[in-house]
Short mmCIF file of C-alpha atoms in Angstrom, two decimals:
data_model
loop_
_atom_site.label_atom_id
_atom_site.label_comp_id
_atom_site.label_asym_id
_atom_site.label_seq_id
_atom_site.Cartn_x
_atom_site.Cartn_y
_atom_site.Cartn_z
CA MET A 1 -18.98 17.95 27.73
CA THR A 2 -19.50 16.21 31.08
CA ASP A 3 -16.79 13.94 32.44
CA ARG A 4 -18.95 10.82 32.11
CA ARG A 5 -19.98 11.69 28.57
CA ARG A 6 -16.32 12.14 27.65
CA VAL A 7 -15.40 8.82 29.29
CA ILE A 8 -18.11 7.05 27.29
CA LEU A 9 -16.90 8.58 24.01
CA GLU A 10 -13.27 7.76 24.80
CA SER A 11 -14.35 4.20 25.49
CA ALA A 12 -16.38 4.08 22.27
CA ALA A 13 -13.34 5.19 20.25
CA ARG A 14 -11.24 2.55 21.99
CA VAL A 15 -13.75 -0.25 21.34
CA ILE A 16 -14.22 0.76 17.69
CA ALA A 17 -10.45 0.88 17.14
CA ARG A 18 -10.03 -2.55 18.72
CA ARG A 19 -13.13 -4.43 17.52
CA GLY A 20 -14.61 -2.40 14.68
CA VAL A 21 -18.06 -0.86 14.46
CA ARG A 22 -19.82 -4.22 14.51
CA GLY A 23 -18.03 -5.02 17.74
CA LEU A 24 -19.47 -1.98 19.48
CA ARG A 25 -22.23 -3.25 21.75
CA VAL A 26 -23.83 -1.04 24.34
CA THR A 27 -23.34 -3.51 27.18
CA GLU A 28 -19.64 -3.88 26.38
CA LEU A 29 -19.25 -0.12 25.92
CA ALA A 30 -20.80 0.47 29.33
CA ALA A 31 -18.43 -2.05 30.89
CA GLU A 32 -15.44 -0.45 29.15
CA ALA A 33 -16.49 2.99 30.41
CA GLY A 34 -17.36 1.75 33.88
CA VAL A 35 -20.93 3.06 33.71
CA SER A 36 -24.41 1.57 33.44
CA THR A 37 -26.08 0.89 30.10
CA ALA A 38 -28.86 3.21 31.24
CA LEU A 39 -26.37 6.08 31.45
CA VAL A 40 -25.10 5.34 27.94
CA TYR A 41 -28.65 5.46 26.60
CA TYR A 42 -29.36 8.61 28.62
CA HIS A 43 -26.52 10.48 26.91
CA PHE A 44 -26.76 9.01 23.38
CA ARG A 45 -30.29 7.50 23.04
CA ASP A 46 -29.30 4.55 20.83
CA ARG A 47 -26.42 2.84 19.04
CA PRO A 48 -26.57 5.12 15.94
CA GLY A 49 -26.36 8.09 18.31
CA ILE A 50 -23.28 6.61 19.93
CA LEU A 51 -21.63 6.14 16.53
CA ARG A 52 -22.41 9.67 15.34
CA HIS A 53 -21.05 11.24 18.51
CA ALA A 54 -18.02 8.95 18.50
CA LEU A 55 -17.22 10.08 14.95
CA ALA A 56 -17.42 13.73 16.00
CA PHE A 57 -15.30 13.02 19.08
CA ILE A 58 -12.61 11.32 16.98
CA GLY A 59 -12.53 14.32 14.63
CA ASP A 60 -12.29 16.79 17.50
CA ARG A 61 -9.49 14.80 19.11
CA ALA A 62 -7.53 14.79 15.85
CA ASP A 63 -7.94 18.57 15.69
CA ARG A 64 -6.43 18.85 19.15
CA TYR A 65 -3.33 16.76 18.56
CA THR A 66 -2.65 18.43 15.21
CA GLU A 67 -3.19 21.89 16.67
CA THR A 68 0.54 22.65 16.73
CA GLY A 69 0.36 22.58 12.95
CA ARG A 70 -1.66 25.80 13.11
CA ASP A 71 0.39 27.70 15.70
CA GLY A 72 2.10 30.99 15.11
CA LEU A 73 0.81 31.86 11.65
CA PRO A 74 -1.71 34.56 10.74
CA PRO A 75 -4.99 33.51 9.12
CA GLY A 76 -5.90 34.40 5.57
CA PRO A 77 -3.85 34.74 2.40
CA ALA A 78 -1.21 37.12 3.75
CA GLY A 79 2.11 35.65 4.86
CA ASP A 80 5.09 33.75 3.57
CA PRO A 81 4.15 30.81 1.28
CA ARG A 82 7.02 28.86 2.82
CA GLU A 83 5.39 29.17 6.25
CA ARG A 84 2.10 28.01 4.78
CA LEU A 85 3.74 24.92 3.35
CA GLU A 86 5.45 24.20 6.65
CA ARG A 87 2.15 24.44 8.50
CA LEU A 88 0.44 22.13 6.01
CA GLU A 89 3.25 19.61 6.29
CA ARG A 90 3.18 19.68 10.11
CA MET A 91 -0.55 19.07 10.19
CA LEU A 92 -0.20 16.03 7.94
CA LEU A 93 2.79 14.60 9.79
CA LEU A 94 1.12 14.93 13.18
CA GLU A 95 -1.50 12.44 11.97
CA ILE A 96 1.22 9.76 11.97
CA GLN A 97 2.71 9.70 15.44
CA ASP A 98 3.54 6.54 17.35
CA LEU A 99 1.43 7.62 20.32
CA PRO A 100 -1.47 5.57 21.77
CA GLU A 101 -4.05 8.33 21.26
CA VAL A 102 -3.05 8.92 17.64
CA ARG A 103 -2.90 5.21 16.80
CA GLU A 104 -6.31 4.66 18.39
CA ASN A 105 -7.83 7.63 16.60
CA SER A 106 -6.47 6.56 13.21
CA ALA A 107 -7.63 2.98 13.72
CA ALA A 108 -11.11 4.07 14.80
CA TRP A 109 -11.44 6.42 11.81
CA GLY A 110 -10.42 3.58 9.50
CA GLU A 111 -12.97 1.24 11.05
CA LEU A 112 -15.73 3.80 10.66
CA ARG A 113 -14.85 4.29 6.98
CA ALA A 114 -14.72 0.54 6.41
CA HIS A 115 -18.14 0.15 8.02
CA ALA A 116 -19.59 2.69 5.59
CA VAL A 117 -18.63 0.44 2.67
CA PHE A 118 -21.35 -2.02 3.67
CA ASP A 119 -23.71 0.14 5.73
CA PRO A 120 -24.91 3.64 4.74
CA GLU A 121 -25.65 4.52 8.36
CA LEU A 122 -22.70 6.92 8.75
CA ARG A 123 -21.99 7.87 5.15
CA ASP A 124 -23.43 11.39 5.38
CA GLU A 125 -21.50 12.18 8.56
CA LEU A 126 -18.29 10.69 7.16
CA ALA A 127 -18.71 12.61 3.92
CA ALA A 128 -19.20 15.85 5.82
CA ALA A 129 -16.16 15.21 8.02
CA GLY A 130 -14.04 14.33 5.00
CA ALA A 131 -15.19 17.42 3.11
CA ALA A 132 -14.34 19.67 6.07
CA TRP A 133 -10.91 18.07 6.35
CA THR A 134 -10.23 18.53 2.64
CA ALA A 135 -11.43 22.14 2.79
CA GLU A 136 -8.99 22.85 5.62
CA PHE A 137 -6.03 21.66 3.56
CA ALA A 138 -7.36 23.36 0.44
CA GLU A 139 -7.40 26.66 2.31
CA LEU A 140 -3.73 26.26 3.24
CA LEU A 141 -2.78 25.28 -0.31
CA GLY A 142 -4.78 28.20 -1.64
CA ASP A 143 -2.84 30.54 0.65
CA VAL A 144 0.40 29.25 -0.87
CA HIS A 145 -0.81 30.31 -4.32
CA PRO A 146 -3.90 32.58 -4.10
CA THR A 147 -4.23 32.78 -7.90
CA ALA A 148 -4.51 29.01 -8.39
CA ALA A 149 -7.82 27.72 -9.68
CA ALA A 150 -10.13 26.59 -6.88
CA GLY A 151 -10.71 23.22 -8.54
CA ALA A 152 -6.99 22.51 -8.77
CA VAL A 153 -6.48 23.43 -5.13
CA THR A 154 -9.34 21.22 -3.97
CA ALA A 155 -8.11 18.29 -6.08
CA ALA A 156 -4.62 18.63 -4.56
CA ALA A 157 -6.11 18.65 -1.06
CA GLU A 158 -8.18 15.56 -1.87
CA ARG A 159 -5.09 13.71 -3.09
CA LEU A 160 -3.15 14.60 0.06
CA THR A 161 -5.91 13.52 2.44
CA ALA A 162 -6.48 10.31 0.48
CA LEU A 163 -2.76 9.55 0.62
CA LEU A 164 -2.73 10.18 4.36
CA GLU A 165 -5.65 7.80 4.92
CA GLY A 166 -3.97 5.08 2.87
CA LEU A 167 -0.62 5.55 4.59
CA SER A 168 -2.33 5.46 7.99
CA VAL A 169 -3.67 2.00 7.21
CA ARG A 170 -0.25 0.78 6.09
CA TRP A 171 1.41 2.33 9.14
CA LEU A 172 -1.07 0.84 11.60
CA SER A 173 -0.79 -2.54 9.86
CA GLY A 174 2.98 -2.52 10.21
CA LEU A 175 3.46 -2.53 6.42
CA THR A 176 5.05 0.93 6.28
CA PRO A 177 7.36 2.27 9.01
CA PRO A 178 6.14 5.62 10.37
CA ALA A 179 9.33 7.43 9.33
CA HIS A 180 8.87 6.29 5.74
CA ALA A 181 5.18 7.21 5.76
CA ARG A 182 6.09 10.68 6.96
CA GLU A 183 8.73 11.06 4.26
CA LEU A 184 6.21 10.07 1.60
CA LEU A 185 3.85 12.73 2.94
CA ARG A 186 6.59 15.37 2.84
CA ALA A 187 7.32 14.52 -0.78
CA ALA A 188 3.62 14.62 -1.68
CA VAL A 189 3.21 18.08 -0.14
CA ARG A 190 6.03 19.40 -2.29
CA VAL A 191 4.69 17.75 -5.44
CA GLU A 192 1.19 19.13 -4.96
CA ALA A 193 2.35 22.57 -3.90
CA GLY A 194 4.86 22.61 -6.75
CA ARG A 195 2.05 22.19 -9.26
CA LEU A 196 0.32 25.23 -7.80
CA ALA A 197 3.28 27.42 -6.79
CA PRO A 198 6.75 26.30 -7.96
CA GLU A 199 8.36 29.41 -6.47
CA ALA A 200 7.10 28.51 -2.97
CA VAL A 201 8.53 25.01 -3.18
CA SER A 202 11.93 26.28 -4.35
CA ARG A 203 12.09 28.36 -1.19
CA PHE A 204 10.89 25.42 0.87
CA ASP A 205 13.87 23.21 -0.13
#
């Protein structure tokens, strides 16, 4: 990714987080990024192109700041279930950090989801991003208990990601303190994992 392209996408995420999708206008985006509107159109063709690439950028950025949740553990089903649970918990908790980048990312993701309620423009991309996110957590939960039914594992992952999205809104709105939101996530991880693998949770406590 070129430096200017990255600057434009960073600016798009910032504008979406602050003003919502409807507030994203190419002229204002160009001013925010410090580039010409022609350069924005050169890189992204049109407003829908900007939105699609901004969504992908927001997802990639979340992957980067939650990367420590994946460190130090081997891939695949082998390994200590307790370590798997710890990794899953870290990845969830890193989504609620009182850091400007994380707050902006969470707010922008929420605005994109809210926009899809009234406009189908991004629904396919949002659905694909959500499915990939759920699959990532389902893989970790499946590693905790490899014999669990795939449907049960996926349902648990869906509940955890849905809880995280809801708590993110409450956290960003100031309705739920971040420490409390994180504690609720910890409890949810243990509940969901306990349904699949009680022995792993007993070692986790």
